[in-house]
CSV table of C-alpha atoms in Angstrom, one decimal:
chain,number,residue,atom,x,y,z
Y,14,UNK,CA,2.4,1.8,24.8
Y,15,UNK,CA,1.5,3.3,21.7
Y,16,UNK,CA,4.7,2.8,18.8
Y,17,UNK,CA,4.2,3.9,15.7
Y,18,UNK,CA,6.6,2.9,12.5
Y,19,UNK,CA,7.3,4.4,9.6
Y,20,UNK,CA,9.4,2.7,7.1
Y,21,UNK,CA,9.7,5.1,3.4
Y,22,UNK,CA,10.9,5.1,0.2
Y,23,UNK,CA,14.1,7.3,0.0
Y,24,UNK,CA,12.6,11.2,-1.1
Y,25,UNK,CA,8.8,10.9,-0.4
Y,26,UNK,CA,9.1,13.1,3.5
Y,27,UNK,CA,8.8,9.7,5.4
Y,28,UNK,CA,10.5,11.6,7.9
Y,29,UNK,CA,9.4,14.3,8.1
Y,30,UNK,CA,6.1,12.9,7.8
Y,31,UNK,CA,6.9,10.9,11.2
Y,32,UNK,CA,8.7,14.2,13.1
Y,33,UNK,CA,5.6,15.8,12.2
Y,34,UNK,CA,3.0,13.1,13.3
Y,35,UNK,CA,5.8,12.9,17.1
Y,36,UNK,CA,5.2,16.3,17.3
Y,37,UNK,CA,1.5,16.5,17.0
Y,38,UNK,CA,0.8,13.7,18.7
Y,39,UNK,CA,3.1,14.2,21.4
Y,40,UNK,CA,4.9,11.2,21.1
Y,41,UNK,CA,8.2,10.8,21.3
Y,42,UNK,CA,11.4,11.1,17.9
Y,43,UNK,CA,13.4,8.3,17.5
Y,44,UNK,CA,15.4,8.4,14.2
Y,45,UNK,CA,19.1,9.1,13.9
Y,46,UNK,CA,19.2,8.3,17.9
Y,47,UNK,CA,18.9,4.6,17.7
Y,48,UNK,CA,21.9,5.0,15.1
Y,49,UNK,CA,23.7,7.1,18.3
Y,50,UNK,CA,21.9,5.0,21.0
Y,51,UNK,CA,24.1,2.0,19.1
Y,52,UNK,CA,26.8,4.3,17.9
Y,53,UNK,CA,27.4,4.8,22.3
Y,54,UNK,CA,26.8,1.2,23.8
Y,55,UNK,CA,29.6,-0.6,21.1
Y,56,UNK,CA,31.7,2.2,20.9
Y,57,UNK,CA,32.2,2.4,17.2
Y,58,UNK,CA,31.9,5.2,15.2
Y,59,UNK,CA,28.7,6.9,14.2
Y,60,UNK,CA,29.2,7.1,10.6
Y,61,UNK,CA,30.2,3.7,10.7
Y,62,UNK,CA,26.9,2.7,12.6
Y,63,UNK,CA,25.1,4.0,10.1
Y,64,UNK,CA,26.8,2.5,6.5
Y,65,UNK,CA,27.0,-0.9,8.5
Y,66,UNK,CA,23.0,-0.5,8.6
Y,67,UNK,CA,21.7,0.9,5.3
Y,68,UNK,CA,23.8,-1.9,3.9
Y,69,UNK,CA,23.3,-4.3,6.2
Y,70,UNK,CA,25.3,-8.2,6.1
Y,71,UNK,CA,27.0,-8.2,3.0
Y,72,UNK,CA,28.5,-11.6,1.4
Y,73,UNK,CA,30.7,-9.5,-0.8
Y,74,UNK,CA,32.8,-9.2,2.4
Y,75,UNK,CA,33.7,-13.0,2.4
Y,76,UNK,CA,34.1,-12.5,-1.5
Y,77,UNK,CA,36.3,-9.8,-2.0
Y,78,UNK,CA,38.5,-11.8,1.4
Y,79,UNK,CA,38.3,-14.5,0.9
Y,80,UNK,CA,37.3,-14.9,4.2
Y,81,UNK,CA,34.2,-17.9,5.1
Y,82,UNK,CA,33.0,-18.3,8.2
Y,83,UNK,CA,34.4,-21.9,8.1
Y,84,UNK,CA,37.8,-20.1,8.1
Y,85,UNK,CA,37.3,-19.1,11.3
Y,86,UNK,CA,35.2,-15.6,12.8
Y,87,UNK,CA,35.6,-12.5,10.6
Y,88,UNK,CA,36.3,-9.5,12.0
Y,89,UNK,CA,34.5,-7.0,9.9
Y,90,UNK,CA,31.6,-9.4,10.2
Y,91,UNK,CA,31.2,-9.8,13.9
Y,92,UNK,CA,31.3,-5.9,13.9
Y,93,UNK,CA,28.5,-6.0,12.0
Y,94,UNK,CA,26.8,-8.8,14.0
Y,95,UNK,CA,27.2,-7.0,17.5
Y,96,UNK,CA,25.9,-3.5,15.8
Y,97,UNK,CA,22.9,-5.7,14.5
Y,98,UNK,CA,21.4,-7.3,17.6
Y,99,UNK,CA,22.5,-3.6,19.3
Y,100,UNK,CA,20.0,-2.4,16.8
Y,101,UNK,CA,16.8,-4.8,18.0
Y,102,UNK,CA,18.1,-4.7,21.8
Y,103,UNK,CA,18.1,-0.8,21.9
Y,104,UNK,CA,14.6,0.0,19.7
Y,105,UNK,CA,13.1,-2.5,22.1
Y,106,UNK,CA,14.5,-0.8,24.7
Y,107,UNK,CA,12.9,2.8,23.4
Y,108,UNK,CA,10.5,1.5,22.5
Y,109,UNK,CA,9.5,0.0,26.2
Y,110,UNK,CA,10.2,3.6,27.7
Y,111,UNK,CA,6.1,5.0,25.9
Y,112,UNK,CA,4.6,6.0,23.6
Y,113,UNK,CA,7.0,6.8,20.4
Y,114,UNK,CA,7.1,7.4,16.0
Y,115,UNK,CA,10.4,5.6,14.5
Y,116,UNK,CA,11.5,6.7,11.2
Y,117,UNK,CA,13.0,3.1,10.0
Y,118,UNK,CA,15.8,1.2,11.3
Y,119,UNK,CA,13.1,-1.7,10.3
Y,120,UNK,CA,11.7,-0.9,14.0
Y,121,UNK,CA,8.5,-1.9,12.3
Y,122,UNK,CA,9.3,-5.3,11.9
Y,123,UNK,CA,11.2,-5.7,15.1
Y,124,UNK,CA,8.6,-4.1,17.3
Y,125,UNK,CA,5.6,-6.3,15.8
Y,126,UNK,CA,5.2,-9.2,17.7
Y,127,UNK,CA,6.1,-7.9,21.3
Y,128,UNK,CA,4.8,-4.3,20.6
Y,129,UNK,CA,2.1,-4.2,17.9
Y,130,UNK,CA,2.9,-1.2,16.7
Y,131,UNK,CA,0.7,1.2,13.7
Y,132,UNK,CA,2.8,0.4,11.1
Y,133,UNK,CA,3.3,2.3,8.2
Y,134,UNK,CA,4.8,3.1,4.8
Y,135,UNK,CA,4.8,6.4,2.8
Y,136,UNK,CA,6.1,7.2,-0.8
Y,137,UNK,CA,6.1,8.3,-3.9
Y,138,UNK,CA,6.6,8.6,-7.5
Y,139,UNK,CA,10.0,8.5,-9.0
Y,140,UNK,CA,8.9,12.7,-10.1
Y,141,UNK,CA,7.4,13.6,-6.6
Y,142,UNK,CA,11.7,12.2,-4.9
Y,143,UNK,CA,13.8,13.7,-7.0
Y,144,UNK,CA,11.5,17.3,-5.7
Y,145,UNK,CA,11.9,16.2,-2.7
Y,146,UNK,CA,16.0,15.0,-3.1
Y,147,UNK,CA,16.0,18.5,-4.9
Y,148,UNK,CA,15.1,20.7,-2.7
Y,149,UNK,CA,17.7,19.8,-0.2
Y,150,UNK,CA,20.3,21.3,-1.0
Y,151,UNK,CA,22.9,18.3,0.0
Y,152,UNK,CA,21.0,16.1,-1.2
Y,153,UNK,CA,21.8,15.1,-5.0
Y,154,UNK,CA,23.1,18.5,-5.6
Y,155,UNK,CA,25.3,17.2,-9.0
Y,156,UNK,CA,23.6,14.4,-10.0
Y,157,UNK,CA,21.9,14.7,-12.7
Y,158,UNK,CA,18.3,13.5,-12.5
Y,159,UNK,CA,18.8,9.7,-13.5
Y,160,UNK,CA,22.0,9.4,-11.6
Y,161,UNK,CA,19.2,10.4,-8.7
Y,162,UNK,CA,17.0,8.2,-9.5
Y,163,UNK,CA,19.8,5.5,-10.1
Y,164,UNK,CA,20.6,6.8,-6.2
Y,165,UNK,CA,17.0,6.1,-4.4
Y,166,UNK,CA,17.2,3.0,-5.9
Y,167,UNK,CA,20.1,2.1,-4.1
Y,168,UNK,CA,19.4,2.9,-0.9
Y,169,UNK,CA,15.8,1.9,-1.3
Y,170,UNK,CA,17.4,-1.3,-2.3
Y,171,UNK,CA,19.6,-0.6,0.8
Y,172,UNK,CA,16.5,-1.3,3.0
Y,173,UNK,CA,14.9,-3.5,1.5
Y,174,UNK,CA,17.7,-5.8,2.2
Y,175,UNK,CA,18.3,-4.8,6.4
Y,176,UNK,CA,14.9,-5.5,6.1
Y,177,UNK,CA,15.9,-9.5,5.2
Y,178,UNK,CA,18.0,-9.9,8.1
Y,179,UNK,CA,15.4,-10.1,10.5
Y,180,UNK,CA,12.1,-10.9,9.0
Y,181,UNK,CA,10.9,-12.6,5.6
Y,182,UNK,CA,8.3,-9.6,5.3
Y,183,UNK,CA,9.4,-7.8,2.1
Y,184,UNK,CA,9.8,-4.6,2.5
Y,185,UNK,CA,7.1,-2.2,1.4
Y,186,UNK,CA,4.9,-4.9,0.6
Y,187,UNK,CA,1.4,-3.6,1.4
Y,188,UNK,CA,0.5,-6.6,3.4
Y,189,UNK,CA,3.4,-5.9,5.4
Y,190,UNK,CA,1.9,-2.3,7.0
Y,191,UNK,CA,-1.7,-0.8,8.0
Y,192,UNK,CA,-1.0,2.1,6.4
Y,193,UNK,CA,0.6,3.6,3.4
Y,194,UNK,CA,0.6,7.1,2.3
Y,195,UNK,CA,1.3,7.9,-0.8
Y,196,UNK,CA,3.1,11.5,-0.3
Y,197,UNK,CA,2.9,12.9,-4.4
Y,198,UNK,CA,0.9,16.1,-4.9
Y,199,UNK,CA,1.3,16.5,-0.8
Y,200,UNK,CA,1.8,19.3,1.5
Y,201,UNK,CA,3.3,17.0,4.3
Y,202,UNK,CA,2.4,19.1,7.6
Y,203,UNK,CA,-1.5,19.4,5.7
Y,204,UNK,CA,-2.4,15.8,6.0
Y,205,UNK,CA,-1.2,15.2,9.9
Y,206,UNK,CA,-4.7,16.4,11.4
Y,207,UNK,CA,-5.7,13.1,9.7
Y,208,UNK,CA,-3.3,11.1,9.8
Y,209,UNK,CA,-3.0,12.0,13.9
Y,210,UNK,CA,-7.1,11.0,14.3
Y,211,UNK,CA,-6.2,7.7,11.8
Y,212,UNK,CA,-3.4,6.5,14.7
Y,213,UNK,CA,-5.6,7.9,17.3
Y,214,UNK,CA,-8.7,5.7,16.1
Y,215,UNK,CA,-6.3,2.7,15.7
Y,216,UNK,CA,-4.6,2.5,18.3
Y,217,UNK,CA,-8.5,2.7,20.3
Y,218,UNK,CA,-9.0,-0.7,18.4
Y,219,UNK,CA,-6.1,-2.3,18.8
Y,220,UNK,CA,-5.1,-1.8,23.2
Y,221,UNK,CA,-8.1,-3.7,23.8
Y,222,UNK,CA,-5.5,-6.4,22.1
Y,223,UNK,CA,-2.6,-5.8,23.1
H,24,UNK,CA,-15.5,17.7,-9.5
H,25,UNK,CA,-14.0,15.3,-6.9
H,26,UNK,CA,-13.8,11.5,-7.4
H,27,UNK,CA,-12.8,8.8,-4.7
H,28,UNK,CA,-12.4,5.0,-6.0
H,29,UNK,CA,-11.8,2.2,-4.2
H,30,UNK,CA,-10.8,-1.0,-5.6
H,31,UNK,CA,-10.3,-3.8,-2.9
H,32,UNK,CA,-9.4,-6.7,-1.8
H,33,UNK,CA,-12.2,-9.2,-1.6
H,34,UNK,CA,-13.6,-10.0,2.2
H,35,UNK,CA,-11.7,-6.1,2.8
H,36,UNK,CA,-14.9,-4.2,3.6
H,37,UNK,CA,-14.1,-1.7,1.4
H,38,UNK,CA,-17.5,-1.8,0.2
H,39,UNK,CA,-18.6,-1.0,3.1
H,40,UNK,CA,-16.1,2.5,3.6
H,41,UNK,CA,-17.4,3.4,1.1
H,42,UNK,CA,-20.7,3.3,1.3
H,43,UNK,CA,-20.1,5.0,4.5
H,44,UNK,CA,-17.5,7.6,2.9
H,45,UNK,CA,-19.5,8.4,0.3
H,46,UNK,CA,-22.4,8.7,3.4
H,47,UNK,CA,-20.3,11.1,5.8
H,48,UNK,CA,-19.5,12.9,3.3
H,49,UNK,CA,-22.3,13.2,1.3
H,50,UNK,CA,-21.7,12.4,-2.0
H,51,UNK,CA,-22.9,9.9,-4.7
H,52,UNK,CA,-22.7,6.3,-4.8
H,53,UNK,CA,-21.5,4.2,-7.7
H,54,UNK,CA,-21.4,-0.1,-7.4
H,55,UNK,CA,-24.0,-2.3,-8.6
H,56,UNK,CA,-25.4,0.6,-10.0
H,57,UNK,CA,-23.0,0.3,-12.3
H,58,UNK,CA,-23.7,-3.4,-13.5
H,59,UNK,CA,-27.3,-2.0,-13.8
H,60,UNK,CA,-26.5,0.7,-16.1
H,61,UNK,CA,-24.8,-0.9,-18.3
H,62,UNK,CA,-27.4,-4.5,-18.2
H,63,UNK,CA,-30.0,-1.6,-19.3
H,64,UNK,CA,-28.0,0.4,-22.4
H,65,UNK,CA,-26.8,-3.0,-23.4
H,66,UNK,CA,-30.6,-4.9,-22.9
H,67,UNK,CA,-28.1,-8.0,-21.7
H,68,UNK,CA,-29.7,-9.3,-18.6
H,69,UNK,CA,-27.4,-7.6,-14.8
H,70,UNK,CA,-26.6,-10.8,-14.2
H,71,UNK,CA,-24.8,-11.7,-17.5
H,72,UNK,CA,-22.5,-8.2,-17.6
H,73,UNK,CA,-21.6,-9.2,-13.6
H,74,UNK,CA,-20.2,-12.3,-14.8
H,75,UNK,CA,-18.1,-10.8,-17.9
H,76,UNK,CA,-17.2,-7.6,-15.5
H,77,UNK,CA,-15.5,-10.0,-13.2
H,78,UNK,CA,-14.6,-12.8,-15.5
H,79,UNK,CA,-12.6,-9.9,-18.0
H,80,UNK,CA,-11.9,-11.0,-21.9
H,81,UNK,CA,-11.0,-14.3,-22.0
H,82,UNK,CA,-9.3,-16.4,-24.2
H,83,UNK,CA,-11.6,-19.7,-22.6
H,84,UNK,CA,-13.6,-19.1,-25.5
H,85,UNK,CA,-11.4,-19.4,-28.9
H,86,UNK,CA,-10.0,-21.7,-27.0
H,87,UNK,CA,-13.6,-24.0,-26.2
H,88,UNK,CA,-15.4,-23.5,-29.3
H,89,UNK,CA,-12.2,-23.4,-31.7
H,90,UNK,CA,-12.9,-20.1,-32.5
H,91,UNK,CA,-10.1,-17.6,-33.2
H,92,UNK,CA,-10.5,-13.7,-34.8
H,93,UNK,CA,-9.4,-14.8,-37.8
H,94,UNK,CA,-12.6,-17.4,-38.5
H,95,UNK,CA,-13.9,-13.8,-38.1
H,96,UNK,CA,-16.4,-12.2,-35.8
H,97,UNK,CA,-17.2,-14.1,-32.1
H,98,UNK,CA,-20.5,-13.4,-31.2
H,99,UNK,CA,-19.7,-14.2,-27.3
H,100,UNK,CA,-16.7,-11.6,-27.7
H,101,UNK,CA,-18.4,-9.0,-29.4
H,102,UNK,CA,-20.7,-9.1,-26.9
H,103,UNK,CA,-17.8,-8.5,-24.1
H,104,UNK,CA,-15.7,-5.9,-25.9
H,105,UNK,CA,-19.7,-4.6,-25.7
H,106,UNK,CA,-20.0,-4.1,-21.8
H,107,UNK,CA,-16.9,-3.3,-21.2
H,108,UNK,CA,-16.6,-0.6,-23.8
H,109,UNK,CA,-20.3,0.9,-22.0
H,110,UNK,CA,-18.7,0.3,-18.9
H,111,UNK,CA,-15.8,2.3,-19.5
H,112,UNK,CA,-18.8,5.2,-21.1
H,113,UNK,CA,-21.2,4.5,-17.9
H,114,UNK,CA,-18.3,5.6,-15.2
H,115,UNK,CA,-17.0,8.4,-16.9
H,116,UNK,CA,-20.6,9.4,-17.7
H,117,UNK,CA,-22.0,8.7,-13.7
H,118,UNK,CA,-18.5,11.2,-12.7
H,119,UNK,CA,-19.1,14.4,-14.4
H,120,UNK,CA,-22.2,14.2,-13.0
H,121,UNK,CA,-20.2,15.8,-9.8
H,122,UNK,CA,-18.7,14.0,-6.6
H,123,UNK,CA,-19.0,10.4,-6.5
H,124,UNK,CA,-17.5,7.4,-4.3
H,125,UNK,CA,-16.9,4.6,-6.9
H,126,UNK,CA,-16.5,0.9,-5.9
H,127,UNK,CA,-14.6,-2.1,-8.0
H,128,UNK,CA,-15.2,-1.8,-11.8
H,129,UNK,CA,-11.7,-0.2,-12.9
H,130,UNK,CA,-12.8,2.8,-11.7
H,131,UNK,CA,-9.7,4.5,-11.0
H,132,UNK,CA,-7.4,3.0,-13.8
H,133,UNK,CA,-10.9,4.3,-16.2
H,134,UNK,CA,-10.9,8.0,-15.0
H,135,UNK,CA,-7.7,8.4,-13.8
H,136,UNK,CA,-6.4,10.7,-17.0
H,137,UNK,CA,-9.9,12.8,-16.8
H,138,UNK,CA,-10.7,13.4,-13.6
H,139,UNK,CA,-7.7,12.8,-11.3
H,140,UNK,CA,-9.4,11.0,-8.2
H,141,UNK,CA,-8.3,9.6,-4.5
H,142,UNK,CA,-7.5,6.3,-5.8
H,143,UNK,CA,-8.0,4.2,-2.1
H,144,UNK,CA,-7.0,0.4,-1.7
H,145,UNK,CA,-8.6,-1.6,0.9
H,146,UNK,CA,-7.3,-5.3,2.1
H,147,UNK,CA,-6.9,-7.1,5.5
H,148,UNK,CA,-5.2,-10.1,6.2
H,149,UNK,CA,-6.7,-13.7,5.0
H,150,UNK,CA,-7.8,-14.4,8.5
H,151,UNK,CA,-9.7,-10.9,8.6
H,152,UNK,CA,-11.6,-11.1,5.1
H,153,UNK,CA,-12.3,-15.6,6.0
H,154,UNK,CA,-14.2,-13.8,8.7
H,155,UNK,CA,-15.7,-11.1,6.7
H,156,UNK,CA,-17.1,-13.4,4.2
H,157,UNK,CA,-18.2,-15.7,6.6
H,158,UNK,CA,-20.0,-12.8,9.4
H,159,UNK,CA,-22.4,-12.2,6.1
H,160,UNK,CA,-24.3,-15.6,5.5
H,161,UNK,CA,-24.9,-15.7,1.9
H,162,UNK,CA,-21.2,-16.3,1.5
H,163,UNK,CA,-19.5,-19.2,1.6
H,164,UNK,CA,-21.7,-21.3,3.8
H,165,UNK,CA,-20.7,-24.5,2.8
H,166,UNK,CA,-17.3,-23.9,2.4
H,167,UNK,CA,-14.6,-24.5,4.2
H,168,UNK,CA,-11.8,-22.1,4.9
H,169,UNK,CA,-9.3,-23.8,2.7
H,170,UNK,CA,-11.8,-22.9,0.1
H,171,UNK,CA,-13.1,-19.9,1.4
H,172,UNK,CA,-10.2,-19.2,0.8
H,173,UNK,CA,-8.9,-20.2,-2.5
H,174,UNK,CA,-12.7,-18.2,-3.5
H,175,UNK,CA,-11.6,-14.9,-2.4
H,176,UNK,CA,-8.1,-15.2,-4.5
H,177,UNK,CA,-10.2,-16.7,-7.3
H,178,UNK,CA,-12.2,-12.6,-7.2
H,179,UNK,CA,-9.6,-11.2,-7.2
H,180,UNK,CA,-7.6,-12.7,-9.7
H,181,UNK,CA,-10.7,-11.7,-11.8
H,182,UNK,CA,-10.8,-8.5,-10.6
H,183,UNK,CA,-6.4,-8.4,-11.0
H,184,UNK,CA,-6.9,-9.5,-14.9
H,185,UNK,CA,-10.2,-7.3,-15.5
H,186,UNK,CA,-8.0,-4.7,-14.6
H,187,UNK,CA,-5.7,-5.3,-17.4
H,188,UNK,CA,-7.4,-5.2,-20.7
H,189,UNK,CA,-8.2,-1.6,-19.5
H,190,UNK,CA,-5.0,-0.1,-17.9
H,191,UNK,CA,-0.6,-1.7,-17.8
H,192,UNK,CA,-1.3,-0.6,-14.0
H,193,UNK,CA,-1.6,-3.8,-12.0
H,194,UNK,CA,-4.6,-3.9,-9.7
H,195,UNK,CA,-3.2,-4.1,-6.2
H,196,UNK,CA,0.5,-2.4,-6.3
H,197,UNK,CA,0.7,0.4,-4.2
H,198,UNK,CA,2.2,2.8,-6.0
H,199,UNK,CA,-1.1,2.5,-8.3
H,200,UNK,CA,-3.1,4.6,-5.4
H,201,UNK,CA,-3.3,7.7,-3.0
H,202,UNK,CA,-3.7,5.4,-0.2
H,203,UNK,CA,-3.5,1.8,1.5
H,204,UNK,CA,-5.8,1.2,4.2
H,205,UNK,CA,-5.3,-2.2,5.7
H,206,UNK,CA,-8.6,-3.2,7.3
H,207,UNK,CA,-7.4,-5.9,9.4
H,208,UNK,CA,-8.9,-5.9,13.2
H,209,UNK,CA,-10.9,-2.7,12.8
H,210,UNK,CA,-14.5,-0.9,13.0
H,211,UNK,CA,-15.1,0.9,8.7
H,212,UNK,CA,-17.5,2.6,11.0
H,213,UNK,CA,-15.1,4.1,13.7
H,214,UNK,CA,-12.2,4.8,11.4
H,215,UNK,CA,-14.9,7.0,8.5
H,216,UNK,CA,-14.2,10.4,10.6
H,217,UNK,CA,-10.4,10.1,9.3
H,218,UNK,CA,-10.5,8.7,5.9
H,219,UNK,CA,-12.8,11.7,5.3
H,220,UNK,CA,-10.4,13.9,6.6
H,221,UNK,CA,-7.7,12.8,4.5
H,222,UNK,CA,-9.3,12.3,1.8
H,223,UNK,CA,-11.0,16.3,2.4
H,224,UNK,CA,-6.9,17.6,2.9
H,225,UNK,CA,-6.0,15.2,-0.1
H,226,UNK,CA,-8.6,17.1,-2.3
H,227,UNK,CA,-7.5,20.9,-0.9
H,228,UNK,CA,-4.5,20.0,-2.5
H,229,UNK,CA,-4.8,18.4,-6.0
H,230,UNK,CA,-8.0,20.8,-6.5
H,231,UNK,CA,-5.1,23.1,-8.1
H,232,UNK,CA,-3.7,20.5,-10.4
H,233,UNK,CA,-7.2,19.6,-12.0
């Protein structure tokens, strides 16, 4: 099984990179599919699942509502835990089905031990991320650059926080990835052939270990 | 001019990667050559030049010898400053001569503004770096794993310190590089074709900017 997991800064083009890489390799591609599967299994609304995965388990609830575990189970917390458990199960289940590229959802950390994925981190400088967000009609249309930068930072902070629920390996720290790609100034589609070649060379050397 | 600069953790194989990449691209390769050139220009001993570049400008001298700038120029400090100035000049001079790969010597930071190099960082996990050092007969022969790890860490700290003399961009922080390659578990020679392809694709997109 050859699994590629992609973590990415918001606006860096990691999703495009992952999709194109999956297409050129003939691998399955999972991103929002993971959320849909969790929603289906849990019978929660997709939007609620996505929000929860973005936000992570926040202690805010207990602070806001005066509930703690000591006062018995908090239903909101229980829903969150259920979603996180499903996230792990579904990601592992998908990984078992064959070669694939997974974008986000902490899949690298979740699969690391059992599936030895090639873990890629995609990032870009702030100006490049702003420009990429602006080029997508639905993102930050009414925001100033400063507001959009703040939004980008908050989304990435959410991803880092979410990862901390599963592992003590820090989100975005290069030592936790096999390859870190800075997309600043690059047309992603032009970089796919060498990234594909890198992935295949990497798997050919790691397959004996798995 | 296509310049590739390689920064690397000690024992990660960054030097081998740089040399092989230069060979396959038909680019010039500079590493120890930079030290030799500084030694020649300054008429300092090569070993002294190398030590100085590894160590950086340490305030230890002034502490140890009770000299400070307030008491007039410190001859040791002056020698160091001379070497650092030559380092910058020689690196820029070599870059002007044509396509090349430069390993170490803070070349990425020194060339960044005028030459827009492709900046690569090479790293590996601790076990892989230990194994690589052990496989080189002259490195850490009589050291325990713990001592060798400490030596590796000290050398990398020296590199980070040296870089701080030239730039506030942190050594090893992924945002200061275009590509970060984790060599853990890899035969470097097998990774050269995709890295070459990546470099050529990168330059083809950045050439219009320079």
